[in-house]
Amino acid sequence: MTKHICVVGSIHMDLIISSDHLPKPGERMIADSVVTSTGGKGANQAVAASRLGPEVYLVGCVGNDGWGGELRSALVQEGVDVQFVTTKPDVPSGVGIVTALPDGELAVVVVPGADRELSIEDVELAREAIEGAAIVIIQLEIPVPAVQRAAEIAQAAGAKVVLNASPAIKLPPEIFAGVDTLIVEFAEAQALLNDEEPLGQSRIARRLGALGPDKVVVMESGRSALLFDGEKILEQTALGAEIVDSTGARDAFVGAYAVARLEECRLEETLRSACAAGVLASTQVGALPAMPTREEHEGFLKKLATA
Ligand code: RIB
């Protein structure tokens, strides 16, 4: 196997509801529209990386239902290698119910379904794809033992682990040691720290850095971010664009970040590239359909450079 990216994570059918507000308990609310689209952080990040060029493997689970087949086909169409996506009997595929509000804010309810079935054994079966990877991306919509095993296999083989700690859940502290980059969303990051006092982005990055990852990235909606490399802080401010739906923006960010690491870009460039992908993914409805192609991504970066 040549060096590739391997993503270990969730796969969902997303129901994206556009609405001007969220319903209150007891309210019957009429929303503007609903779109179904392939989602889940694992699937989104795999497609985000694949559209930028490299070979990408996805390790995850779908249910033995109609959506399971649809999700698998959508990933194949995107060029993602799904040989380590397992179909689990007697469970539904994971579902993401996303309410997209006019200001770009989201409320997301995930019903994990088959994601919950991703076992240590499934991860072991995908050992070849994990060990052969230059970069392994993992998020937290799958069971923690699977996260841990994937990180151990990757690190033992010398692959760089990009851990996107979303949703922010408490993790065994040893998981952070040896991680190449811990990526968190600012709004979620506080939950990873045993600290009640609200912290700013750079304090959060430094505090998370003390847990053991080589680098920490604190992003905001996938469109701007700050990186702490253990010594200095790099910042990328939000790149302008008209925001339509930011469902997949954070995943576009993570996918593009991993591709830039694979291509050994400088950290400043890596951060800018990730933010550019996050912005582009916010300009269309849906997560997976909104992921930028290499051409769109390079075109946007060139336009910014000459603006
Ligand atoms: O990050 C966006 C994703 O989060 C959605 O696709 C949804 O399925 C949830 O996993």
PDB file of C-alpha atoms and ligand atoms in Angstrom:
ATOM      1  CA  MET A   1       0.000   0.000   0.000  1.00  0.00           C
ATOM      2  CA  THR A   2       1.260   3.499  -0.784  1.00  0.00           C
ATOM      3  CA  LYS A   3       0.960   6.114   1.952  1.00  0.00           C
ATOM      4  CA  HIS A   4      -2.619   7.240   2.303  1.00  0.00           C
ATOM      5  CA  ILE A   5      -5.059   8.764   4.809  1.00  0.00           C
ATOM      6  CA  CYS A   6      -7.149   6.447   6.961  1.00  0.00           C
ATOM      7  CA  VAL A   7     -10.221   7.807   8.725  1.00  0.00           C
ATOM      8  CA  VAL A   8     -11.740   5.903  11.636  1.00  0.00           C
ATOM      9  CA  GLY A   9     -15.181   7.243  12.468  1.00  0.00           C
ATOM     10  CA  SER A  10     -18.919   7.638  12.145  1.00  0.00           C
ATOM     11  CA  ILE A  11     -21.165   7.344   9.111  1.00  0.00           C
ATOM     12  CA  HIS A  12     -24.670   8.877   9.173  1.00  0.00           C
ATOM     13  CA  MET A  13     -27.614   9.734   7.052  1.00  0.00           C
ATOM     14  CA  ASP A  14     -28.139  13.433   7.785  1.00  0.00           C
ATOM     15  CA  LEU A  15     -31.558  15.072   7.726  1.00  0.00           C
ATOM     16  CA  ILE A  16     -30.735  18.768   7.386  1.00  0.00           C
ATOM     17  CA  ILE A  17     -33.657  20.995   8.298  1.00  0.00           C
ATOM     18  CA  SER A  18     -33.418  24.691   7.462  1.00  0.00           C
ATOM     19  CA  SER A  19     -35.377  26.779   9.903  1.00  0.00           C
ATOM     20  CA  ASP A  20     -35.485  30.314  11.266  1.00  0.00           C
ATOM     21  CA  HIS A  21     -35.530  29.054  14.866  1.00  0.00           C
ATOM     22  CA  LEU A  22     -35.396  25.937  17.040  1.00  0.00           C
ATOM     23  CA  PRO A  23     -38.656  24.505  18.403  1.00  0.00           C
ATOM     24  CA  LYS A  24     -39.400  24.979  22.083  1.00  0.00           C
ATOM     25  CA  PRO A  25     -40.710  21.945  24.057  1.00  0.00           C
ATOM     26  CA  GLY A  26     -44.366  21.473  23.080  1.00  0.00           C
ATOM     27  CA  GLU A  27     -44.135  23.685  19.973  1.00  0.00           C
ATOM     28  CA  ARG A  28     -45.309  22.458  16.530  1.00  0.00           C
ATOM     29  CA  MET A  29     -42.928  24.170  14.176  1.00  0.00           C
ATOM     30  CA  ILE A  30     -43.041  24.388  10.368  1.00  0.00           C
ATOM     31  CA  ALA A  31     -39.527  24.485   8.907  1.00  0.00           C
ATOM     32  CA  ASP A  32     -38.491  25.778   5.473  1.00  0.00           C
ATOM     33  CA  SER A  33     -36.911  22.672   3.917  1.00  0.00           C
ATOM     34  CA  VAL A  34     -35.295  19.313   4.540  1.00  0.00           C
ATOM     35  CA  VAL A  35     -32.422  17.709   2.633  1.00  0.00           C
ATOM     36  CA  THR A  36     -31.094  14.169   3.192  1.00  0.00           C
ATOM     37  CA  SER A  37     -27.400  13.744   2.657  1.00  0.00           C
ATOM     38  CA  THR A  38     -24.501  11.477   3.622  1.00  0.00           C
ATOM     39  CA  GLY A  39     -22.900  12.673   6.838  1.00  0.00           C
ATOM     40  CA  GLY A  40     -21.244  11.658  10.070  1.00  0.00           C
ATOM     41  CA  LYS A  41     -17.891  13.082  11.001  1.00  0.00           C
ATOM     42  CA  GLY A  42     -15.950  10.052   9.767  1.00  0.00           C
ATOM     43  CA  ALA A  43     -17.638   9.983   6.365  1.00  0.00           C
ATOM     44  CA  ASN A  44     -17.446  13.765   5.957  1.00  0.00           C
ATOM     45  CA  GLN A  45     -13.756  13.928   6.803  1.00  0.00           C
ATOM     46  CA  ALA A  46     -12.984  10.989   4.502  1.00  0.00           C
ATOM     47  CA  VAL A  47     -14.722  12.700   1.584  1.00  0.00           C
ATOM     48  CA  ALA A  48     -13.184  16.076   2.450  1.00  0.00           C
ATOM     49  CA  ALA A  49      -9.718  14.502   2.212  1.00  0.00           C
ATOM     50  CA  SER A  50     -10.516  12.363  -0.842  1.00  0.00           C
ATOM     51  CA  ARG A  51     -11.803  15.337  -2.871  1.00  0.00           C
ATOM     52  CA  LEU A  52      -8.445  17.040  -2.297  1.00  0.00           C
ATOM     53  CA  GLY A  53      -6.570  14.180  -3.944  1.00  0.00           C
ATOM     54  CA  PRO A  54      -5.103  11.468  -1.722  1.00  0.00           C
ATOM     55  CA  GLU A  55      -6.164   7.859  -1.435  1.00  0.00           C
ATOM     56  CA  VAL A  56      -8.505   7.560   1.581  1.00  0.00           C
ATOM     57  CA  TYR A  57      -9.721   4.533   3.563  1.00  0.00           C
ATOM     58  CA  LEU A  58     -12.670   4.709   5.946  1.00  0.00           C
ATOM     59  CA  VAL A  59     -13.094   2.370   8.916  1.00  0.00           C
ATOM     60  CA  GLY A  60     -16.619   2.448  10.356  1.00  0.00           C
ATOM     61  CA  CYS A  61     -20.025   0.783  10.468  1.00  0.00           C
ATOM     62  CA  VAL A  62     -23.392   1.105   8.767  1.00  0.00           C
ATOM     63  CA  GLY A  63     -26.631  -0.677   9.620  1.00  0.00           C
ATOM     64  CA  ASN A  64     -28.264  -3.469   7.678  1.00  0.00           C
ATOM     65  CA  ASP A  65     -30.980  -1.116   6.362  1.00  0.00           C
ATOM     66  CA  GLY A  66     -31.674   0.849   3.187  1.00  0.00           C
ATOM     67  CA  TRP A  67     -29.614   3.792   4.355  1.00  0.00           C
ATOM     68  CA  GLY A  68     -26.600   1.528   4.985  1.00  0.00           C
ATOM     69  CA  GLY A  69     -26.456   0.630   1.285  1.00  0.00           C
ATOM     70  CA  GLU A  70     -26.989   4.246   0.202  1.00  0.00           C
ATOM     71  CA  LEU A  71     -24.241   5.519   2.493  1.00  0.00           C
ATOM     72  CA  ARG A  72     -21.783   2.898   1.253  1.00  0.00           C
ATOM     73  CA  SER A  73     -22.535   3.727  -2.421  1.00  0.00           C
ATOM     74  CA  ALA A  74     -22.192   7.472  -1.814  1.00  0.00           C
ATOM     75  CA  LEU A  75     -18.739   6.918  -0.310  1.00  0.00           C
ATOM     76  CA  VAL A  76     -17.659   4.621  -3.150  1.00  0.00           C
ATOM     77  CA  GLN A  77     -18.772   7.268  -5.654  1.00  0.00           C
ATOM     78  CA  GLU A  78     -16.489   9.721  -3.869  1.00  0.00           C
ATOM     79  CA  GLY A  79     -13.528   7.381  -4.323  1.00  0.00           C
ATOM     80  CA  VAL A  80     -13.306   6.446  -0.632  1.00  0.00           C
ATOM     81  CA  ASP A  81     -12.143   2.857  -0.020  1.00  0.00           C
ATOM     82  CA  VAL A  82     -14.900   1.224   2.057  1.00  0.00           C
ATOM     83  CA  GLN A  83     -13.519  -2.313   2.367  1.00  0.00           C
ATOM     84  CA  PHE A  84     -13.252  -1.743   6.141  1.00  0.00           C
ATOM     85  CA  VAL A  85     -16.781  -0.368   6.514  1.00  0.00           C
ATOM     86  CA  THR A  86     -18.716  -3.166   8.211  1.00  0.00           C
ATOM     87  CA  THR A  87     -22.452  -3.721   7.830  1.00  0.00           C
ATOM     88  CA  LYS A  88     -23.840  -4.577  11.269  1.00  0.00           C
ATOM     89  CA  PRO A  89     -26.944  -6.790  11.485  1.00  0.00           C
ATOM     90  CA  ASP A  90     -30.022  -5.741  13.476  1.00  0.00           C
ATOM     91  CA  VAL A  91     -29.060  -2.107  14.005  1.00  0.00           C
ATOM     92  CA  PRO A  92     -30.072   0.971  12.045  1.00  0.00           C
ATOM     93  CA  SER A  93     -27.508   3.171  10.363  1.00  0.00           C
ATOM     94  CA  GLY A  94     -26.509   6.266  12.325  1.00  0.00           C
ATOM     95  CA  VAL A  95     -28.616   9.374  11.778  1.00  0.00           C
ATOM     96  CA  GLY A  96     -27.773  13.059  12.191  1.00  0.00           C
ATOM     97  CA  ILE A  97     -30.680  15.461  12.594  1.00  0.00           C
ATOM     98  CA  VAL A  98     -29.260  18.872  11.862  1.00  0.00           C
ATOM     99  CA  THR A  99     -31.208  22.101  12.249  1.00  0.00           C
ATOM    100  CA  ALA A 100     -29.467  24.835  10.274  1.00  0.00           C
ATOM    101  CA  LEU A 101     -30.317  28.365  11.417  1.00  0.00           C
ATOM    102  CA  PRO A 102     -30.040  31.484   9.229  1.00  0.00           C
ATOM    103  CA  ASP A 103     -26.911  32.824  10.967  1.00  0.00           C
ATOM    104  CA  GLY A 104     -25.023  29.601  10.096  1.00  0.00           C
ATOM    105  CA  GLU A 105     -25.473  28.180  13.619  1.00  0.00           C
ATOM    106  CA  LEU A 106     -26.438  24.519  13.933  1.00  0.00           C
ATOM    107  CA  ALA A 107     -28.232  22.295  16.421  1.00  0.00           C
ATOM    108  CA  VAL A 108     -27.312  18.640  15.860  1.00  0.00           C
ATOM    109  CA  VAL A 109     -28.843  15.498  17.346  1.00  0.00           C
ATOM    110  CA  VAL A 110     -26.995  12.273  16.521  1.00  0.00           C
ATOM    111  CA  VAL A 111     -28.529   8.819  16.903  1.00  0.00           C
ATOM    112  CA  PRO A 112     -25.384   6.677  16.583  1.00  0.00           C
ATOM    113  CA  GLY A 113     -27.028   3.342  15.594  1.00  0.00           C
ATOM    114  CA  ALA A 114     -24.323   1.232  13.907  1.00  0.00           C
ATOM    115  CA  ASP A 115     -21.540   3.670  14.942  1.00  0.00           C
ATOM    116  CA  ARG A 116     -21.880   2.266  18.455  1.00  0.00           C
ATOM    117  CA  GLU A 117     -21.001  -1.199  17.155  1.00  0.00           C
ATOM    118  CA  LEU A 118     -17.507  -0.309  15.929  1.00  0.00           C
ATOM    119  CA  SER A 119     -15.466  -2.726  18.002  1.00  0.00           C
ATOM    120  CA  ILE A 120     -11.803  -3.269  18.771  1.00  0.00           C
ATOM    121  CA  GLU A 121     -12.039  -6.354  16.515  1.00  0.00           C
ATOM    122  CA  ASP A 122     -13.307  -4.230  13.602  1.00  0.00           C
ATOM    123  CA  VAL A 123     -10.368  -1.891  14.118  1.00  0.00           C
ATOM    124  CA  GLU A 124      -7.970  -4.852  14.228  1.00  0.00           C
ATOM    125  CA  LEU A 125      -9.420  -6.126  10.935  1.00  0.00           C
ATOM    126  CA  ALA A 126      -8.530  -2.755   9.400  1.00  0.00           C
ATOM    127  CA  ARG A 127      -4.956  -2.902  10.733  1.00  0.00           C
ATOM    128  CA  GLU A 128      -3.494  -2.977   7.202  1.00  0.00           C
ATOM    129  CA  ALA A 129      -5.195   0.326   6.278  1.00  0.00           C
ATOM    130  CA  ILE A 130      -4.253   1.990   9.586  1.00  0.00           C
ATOM    131  CA  GLU A 131      -0.632   0.833   9.622  1.00  0.00           C
ATOM    132  CA  GLY A 132      -0.128   1.757   5.966  1.00  0.00           C
ATOM    133  CA  ALA A 133      -1.408   5.299   6.483  1.00  0.00           C
ATOM    134  CA  ALA A 134       0.719   8.422   6.765  1.00  0.00           C
ATOM    135  CA  ILE A 135      -2.141  10.130   8.623  1.00  0.00           C
ATOM    136  CA  VAL A 136      -4.944   8.575  10.654  1.00  0.00           C
ATOM    137  CA  ILE A 137      -7.918  10.805  11.462  1.00  0.00           C
ATOM    138  CA  ILE A 138     -10.164   9.838  14.381  1.00  0.00           C
ATOM    139  CA  GLN A 139     -13.182  11.576  15.951  1.00  0.00           C
ATOM    140  CA  LEU A 140     -15.398  10.723  18.939  1.00  0.00           C
ATOM    141  CA  GLU A 141     -18.747   9.609  17.516  1.00  0.00           C
ATOM    142  CA  ILE A 142     -17.542   6.004  17.865  1.00  0.00           C
ATOM    143  CA  PRO A 143     -16.815   3.983  21.037  1.00  0.00           C
ATOM    144  CA  VAL A 144     -13.749   5.104  23.011  1.00  0.00           C
ATOM    145  CA  PRO A 145     -12.114   1.597  22.987  1.00  0.00           C
ATOM    146  CA  ALA A 146     -12.153   1.703  19.153  1.00  0.00           C
ATOM    147  CA  VAL A 147     -10.661   5.220  19.242  1.00  0.00           C
ATOM    148  CA  GLN A 148      -7.918   4.049  21.580  1.00  0.00           C
ATOM    149  CA  ARG A 149      -7.079   0.922  19.580  1.00  0.00           C
ATOM    150  CA  ALA A 150      -6.935   2.842  16.296  1.00  0.00           C
ATOM    151  CA  ALA A 151      -4.606   5.439  17.850  1.00  0.00           C
ATOM    152  CA  GLU A 152      -2.352   2.728  19.316  1.00  0.00           C
ATOM    153  CA  ILE A 153      -2.044   0.838  16.020  1.00  0.00           C
ATOM    154  CA  ALA A 154      -1.386   4.063  14.111  1.00  0.00           C
ATOM    155  CA  GLN A 155       1.253   5.336  16.524  1.00  0.00           C
ATOM    156  CA  ALA A 156       3.030   1.975  16.747  1.00  0.00           C
ATOM    157  CA  ALA A 157       3.311   2.009  12.937  1.00  0.00           C
ATOM    158  CA  GLY A 158       4.602   5.597  12.862  1.00  0.00           C
ATOM    159  CA  ALA A 159       1.453   7.167  11.379  1.00  0.00           C
ATOM    160  CA  LYS A 160       0.508  10.695  12.477  1.00  0.00           C
ATOM    161  CA  VAL A 161      -2.767  10.776  14.411  1.00  0.00           C
ATOM    162  CA  VAL A 162      -5.110  13.739  13.928  1.00  0.00           C
ATOM    163  CA  LEU A 163      -7.667  13.486  16.734  1.00  0.00           C
ATOM    164  CA  ASN A 164     -10.766  15.618  16.286  1.00  0.00           C
ATOM    165  CA  ALA A 165     -12.223  15.595  19.799  1.00  0.00           C
ATOM    166  CA  SER A 166     -15.824  16.083  18.761  1.00  0.00           C
ATOM    167  CA  PRO A 167     -18.262  15.639  20.357  1.00  0.00           C
ATOM    168  CA  ALA A 168     -16.225  16.687  23.381  1.00  0.00           C
ATOM    169  CA  ILE A 169     -16.386  13.786  25.813  1.00  0.00           C
ATOM    170  CA  LYS A 170     -14.087  12.902  28.665  1.00  0.00           C
ATOM    171  CA  LEU A 171     -11.246  10.718  27.440  1.00  0.00           C
ATOM    172  CA  PRO A 172      -8.594   8.652  29.209  1.00  0.00           C
ATOM    173  CA  PRO A 173      -5.742  11.196  29.511  1.00  0.00           C
ATOM    174  CA  GLU A 174      -3.162   8.800  28.001  1.00  0.00           C
ATOM    175  CA  ILE A 175      -4.968   9.019  24.658  1.00  0.00           C
ATOM    176  CA  PHE A 176      -3.545  12.496  23.976  1.00  0.00           C
ATOM    177  CA  ALA A 177       0.124  11.515  24.307  1.00  0.00           C
ATOM    178  CA  GLY A 178       1.792  11.117  20.946  1.00  0.00           C
ATOM    179  CA  VAL A 179      -1.141  12.563  18.986  1.00  0.00           C
ATOM    180  CA  ASP A 180       0.212  14.706  16.125  1.00  0.00           C
ATOM    181  CA  THR A 181      -2.661  17.203  16.301  1.00  0.00           C
ATOM    182  CA  LEU A 182      -5.639  17.517  18.606  1.00  0.00           C
ATOM    183  CA  ILE A 183      -8.341  19.533  16.845  1.00  0.00           C
ATOM    184  CA  VAL A 184     -11.235  20.949  18.870  1.00  0.00           C
ATOM    185  CA  GLU A 185     -14.102  23.327  18.214  1.00  0.00           C
ATOM    186  CA  PHE A 186     -13.905  26.374  20.494  1.00  0.00           C
ATOM    187  CA  ALA A 187     -17.517  25.976  21.653  1.00  0.00           C
ATOM    188  CA  GLU A 188     -16.897  22.346  22.690  1.00  0.00           C
ATOM    189  CA  ALA A 189     -13.324  22.555  23.950  1.00  0.00           C
ATOM    190  CA  GLN A 190     -14.050  23.720  27.466  1.00  0.00           C
ATOM    191  CA  ALA A 191     -15.780  20.385  28.160  1.00  0.00           C
ATOM    192  CA  LEU A 192     -12.454  18.567  27.679  1.00  0.00           C
ATOM    193  CA  LEU A 193     -10.907  20.473  30.564  1.00  0.00           C
ATOM    194  CA  ASN A 194     -11.770  20.122  34.222  1.00  0.00           C
ATOM    195  CA  ASP A 195     -12.210  23.854  34.491  1.00  0.00           C
ATOM    196  CA  GLU A 196     -15.387  25.779  35.173  1.00  0.00           C
ATOM    197  CA  GLU A 197     -13.891  29.171  34.377  1.00  0.00           C
ATOM    198  CA  PRO A 198     -14.491  30.152  30.702  1.00  0.00           C
ATOM    199  CA  LEU A 199     -11.179  30.304  28.858  1.00  0.00           C
ATOM    200  CA  GLY A 200     -10.140  32.095  25.670  1.00  0.00           C
ATOM    201  CA  GLN A 201      -8.871  30.202  22.612  1.00  0.00           C
ATOM    202  CA  SER A 202      -5.160  30.467  23.341  1.00  0.00           C
ATOM    203  CA  ARG A 203      -5.556  29.450  27.022  1.00  0.00           C
ATOM    204  CA  ILE A 204      -7.583  26.436  25.896  1.00  0.00           C
ATOM    205  CA  ALA A 205      -4.900  25.521  23.329  1.00  0.00           C
ATOM    206  CA  ARG A 206      -2.117  25.769  25.916  1.00  0.00           C
ATOM    207  CA  ARG A 207      -4.095  23.809  28.527  1.00  0.00           C
ATOM    208  CA  LEU A 208      -4.901  21.055  26.026  1.00  0.00           C
ATOM    209  CA  GLY A 209      -1.281  21.106  24.858  1.00  0.00           C
ATOM    210  CA  ALA A 210      -0.256  20.177  28.390  1.00  0.00           C
ATOM    211  CA  LEU A 211      -2.198  16.886  28.004  1.00  0.00           C
ATOM    212  CA  GLY A 212       0.405  15.596  25.550  1.00  0.00           C
ATOM    213  CA  PRO A 213      -0.470  16.201  21.885  1.00  0.00           C
ATOM    214  CA  ASP A 214       2.252  17.652  19.714  1.00  0.00           C
ATOM    215  CA  LYS A 215      -0.023  20.421  18.414  1.00  0.00           C
ATOM    216  CA  VAL A 216      -3.466  21.744  19.348  1.00  0.00           C
ATOM    217  CA  VAL A 217      -5.822  23.472  16.950  1.00  0.00           C
ATOM    218  CA  VAL A 218      -8.819  25.387  18.287  1.00  0.00           C
ATOM    219  CA  MET A 219     -11.168  26.185  15.432  1.00  0.00           C
ATOM    220  CA  GLU A 220     -14.307  28.301  15.282  1.00  0.00           C
ATOM    221  CA  SER A 221     -16.975  26.869  12.980  1.00  0.00           C
ATOM    222  CA  GLY A 222     -14.193  25.492  10.754  1.00  0.00           C
ATOM    223  CA  ARG A 223     -13.626  28.968   9.302  1.00  0.00           C
ATOM    224  CA  SER A 224     -10.983  30.455  11.578  1.00  0.00           C
ATOM    225  CA  ALA A 225      -8.487  28.769  13.880  1.00  0.00           C
ATOM    226  CA  LEU A 226      -5.554  29.037  16.190  1.00  0.00           C
ATOM    227  CA  LEU A 227      -2.695  26.504  16.400  1.00  0.00           C
ATOM    228  CA  PHE A 228      -0.391  25.947  19.366  1.00  0.00           C
ATOM    229  CA  ASP A 229       2.728  23.924  18.558  1.00  0.00           C
ATOM    230  CA  GLY A 230       4.058  23.736  22.113  1.00  0.00           C
ATOM    231  CA  GLU A 231       5.962  26.998  21.741  1.00  0.00           C
ATOM    232  CA  LYS A 232       4.136  29.528  19.663  1.00  0.00           C
ATOM    233  CA  ILE A 233       0.591  30.342  18.607  1.00  0.00           C
ATOM    234  CA  LEU A 234      -0.333  30.738  14.934  1.00  0.00           C
ATOM    235  CA  GLU A 235      -3.651  32.283  13.980  1.00  0.00           C
ATOM    236  CA  GLN A 236      -5.803  32.291  10.870  1.00  0.00           C
ATOM    237  CA  THR A 237      -8.698  34.743  10.849  1.00  0.00           C
ATOM    238  CA  ALA A 238     -11.958  33.886   9.079  1.00  0.00           C
ATOM    239  CA  LEU A 239     -11.787  34.034   5.291  1.00  0.00           C
ATOM    240  CA  GLY A 240     -14.797  35.848   3.827  1.00  0.00           C
ATOM    241  CA  ALA A 241     -17.661  34.089   2.022  1.00  0.00           C
ATOM    242  CA  GLU A 242     -21.447  33.967   2.113  1.00  0.00           C
ATOM    243  CA  ILE A 243     -22.436  31.347   4.705  1.00  0.00           C
ATOM    244  CA  VAL A 244     -25.326  29.108   3.619  1.00  0.00           C
ATOM    245  CA  ASP A 245     -25.005  25.998   5.830  1.00  0.00           C
ATOM    246  CA  SER A 246     -22.039  25.128   7.997  1.00  0.00           C
ATOM    247  CA  THR A 247     -22.962  21.452   8.665  1.00  0.00           C
ATOM    248  CA  GLY A 248     -19.755  20.022   7.190  1.00  0.00           C
ATOM    249  CA  ALA A 249     -17.430  23.002   7.672  1.00  0.00           C
ATOM    250  CA  ARG A 250     -15.575  21.589  10.680  1.00  0.00           C
ATOM    251  CA  ASP A 251     -15.126  18.258   8.904  1.00  0.00           C
ATOM    252  CA  ALA A 252     -13.885  19.970   5.742  1.00  0.00           C
ATOM    253  CA  PHE A 253     -11.371  21.751   7.972  1.00  0.00           C
ATOM    254  CA  VAL A 254     -10.144  18.473   9.510  1.00  0.00           C
ATOM    255  CA  GLY A 255      -9.923  16.688   6.131  1.00  0.00           C
ATOM    256  CA  ALA A 256      -7.965  19.536   4.534  1.00  0.00           C
ATOM    257  CA  TYR A 257      -5.720  19.826   7.599  1.00  0.00           C
ATOM    258  CA  ALA A 258      -4.830  16.126   7.269  1.00  0.00           C
ATOM    259  CA  VAL A 259      -4.122  16.474   3.543  1.00  0.00           C
ATOM    260  CA  ALA A 260      -1.801  19.420   4.197  1.00  0.00           C
ATOM    261  CA  ARG A 261       0.008  17.344   6.876  1.00  0.00           C
ATOM    262  CA  LEU A 262       0.292  14.478   4.363  1.00  0.00           C
ATOM    263  CA  GLU A 263       1.783  16.908   1.846  1.00  0.00           C
ATOM    264  CA  GLU A 264       4.155  18.223   4.525  1.00  0.00           C
ATOM    265  CA  CYS A 265       3.040  21.836   4.173  1.00  0.00           C
ATOM    266  CA  ARG A 266       4.285  24.478   6.624  1.00  0.00           C
ATOM    267  CA  LEU A 267       1.988  24.905   9.628  1.00  0.00           C
ATOM    268  CA  GLU A 268       0.857  28.409   8.526  1.00  0.00           C
ATOM    269  CA  GLU A 269      -0.133  27.005   5.124  1.00  0.00           C
ATOM    270  CA  THR A 270      -1.783  23.990   6.761  1.00  0.00           C
ATOM    271  CA  LEU A 271      -3.967  26.222   8.906  1.00  0.00           C
ATOM    272  CA  ARG A 272      -4.905  28.474   5.991  1.00  0.00           C
ATOM    273  CA  SER A 273      -5.696  25.494   3.780  1.00  0.00           C
ATOM    274  CA  ALA A 274      -7.937  23.987   6.472  1.00  0.00           C
ATOM    275  CA  CYS A 275      -9.804  27.280   7.038  1.00  0.00           C
ATOM    276  CA  ALA A 276     -10.267  27.721   3.273  1.00  0.00           C
ATOM    277  CA  ALA A 277     -11.885  24.272   3.047  1.00  0.00           C
ATOM    278  CA  GLY A 278     -14.122  25.086   6.051  1.00  0.00           C
ATOM    279  CA  VAL A 279     -15.282  28.326   4.449  1.00  0.00           C
ATOM    280  CA  LEU A 280     -15.973  26.682   1.089  1.00  0.00           C
ATOM    281  CA  ALA A 281     -17.974  23.907   2.770  1.00  0.00           C
ATOM    282  CA  SER A 282     -20.167  26.574   4.413  1.00  0.00           C
ATOM    283  CA  THR A 283     -21.285  28.001   1.082  1.00  0.00           C
ATOM    284  CA  GLN A 284     -23.543  25.039   0.135  1.00  0.00           C
ATOM    285  CA  VAL A 285     -26.248  22.966   1.837  1.00  0.00           C
ATOM    286  CA  GLY A 286     -25.239  19.597   3.296  1.00  0.00           C
ATOM    287  CA  ALA A 287     -22.033  18.163   4.642  1.00  0.00           C
ATOM    288  CA  LEU A 288     -20.679  15.747   2.079  1.00  0.00           C
ATOM    289  CA  PRO A 289     -21.983  17.524  -1.058  1.00  0.00           C
ATOM    290  CA  ALA A 290     -20.394  20.777   0.119  1.00  0.00           C
ATOM    291  CA  MET A 291     -16.825  19.461   0.441  1.00  0.00           C
ATOM    292  CA  PRO A 292     -14.569  21.405  -1.957  1.00  0.00           C
ATOM    293  CA  THR A 293     -12.718  19.708  -4.804  1.00  0.00           C
ATOM    294  CA  ARG A 294      -8.981  20.255  -5.187  1.00  0.00           C
ATOM    295  CA  GLU A 295      -9.647  22.674  -8.035  1.00  0.00           C
ATOM    296  CA  GLU A 296     -12.153  24.754  -6.025  1.00  0.00           C
ATOM    297  CA  HIS A 297      -9.884  24.761  -2.997  1.00  0.00           C
ATOM    298  CA  GLU A 298      -6.766  25.799  -4.919  1.00  0.00           C
ATOM    299  CA  GLY A 299      -8.772  28.406  -6.865  1.00  0.00           C
ATOM    300  CA  PHE A 300     -10.078  29.952  -3.617  1.00  0.00           C
ATOM    301  CA  LEU A 301      -6.602  30.044  -2.051  1.00  0.00           C
ATOM    302  CA  LYS A 302      -5.167  31.689  -5.201  1.00  0.00           C
ATOM    303  CA  LYS A 303      -7.975  34.266  -5.225  1.00  0.00           C
ATOM    304  CA  LEU A 304      -7.241  35.104  -1.581  1.00  0.00           C
ATOM    305  CA  ALA A 305      -3.536  35.442  -2.283  1.00  0.00           C
ATOM    306  CA  THR A 306      -4.146  37.974  -5.046  1.00  0.00           C
ATOM    307  CA  ALA A 307      -6.980  39.903  -3.301  1.00  0.00           C
TER     308      ALA A 307
HETATM  309  O1  RIB B   1     -19.937  17.510  11.695  1.00  0.00           O
HETATM  310  C1  RIB B   1     -21.190  17.388  11.053  1.00  0.00           C
HETATM  311  C2  RIB B   1     -21.716  16.010  11.273  1.00  0.00           C
HETATM  312  O2  RIB B   1     -21.967  15.827  12.649  1.00  0.00           O
HETATM  313  C3  RIB B   1     -23.032  15.733  10.585  1.00  0.00           C
HETATM  314  O3  RIB B   1     -22.824  15.178   9.316  1.00  0.00           O
HETATM  315  C4  RIB B   1     -23.777  14.855  11.580  1.00  0.00           C
HETATM  316  O4  RIB B   1     -24.067  13.582  11.083  1.00  0.00           O
HETATM  317  C5  RIB B   1     -22.892  14.790  12.802  1.00  0.00           C
HETATM  318  O5  RIB B   1     -22.156  13.622  12.842  1.00  0.00           O
END
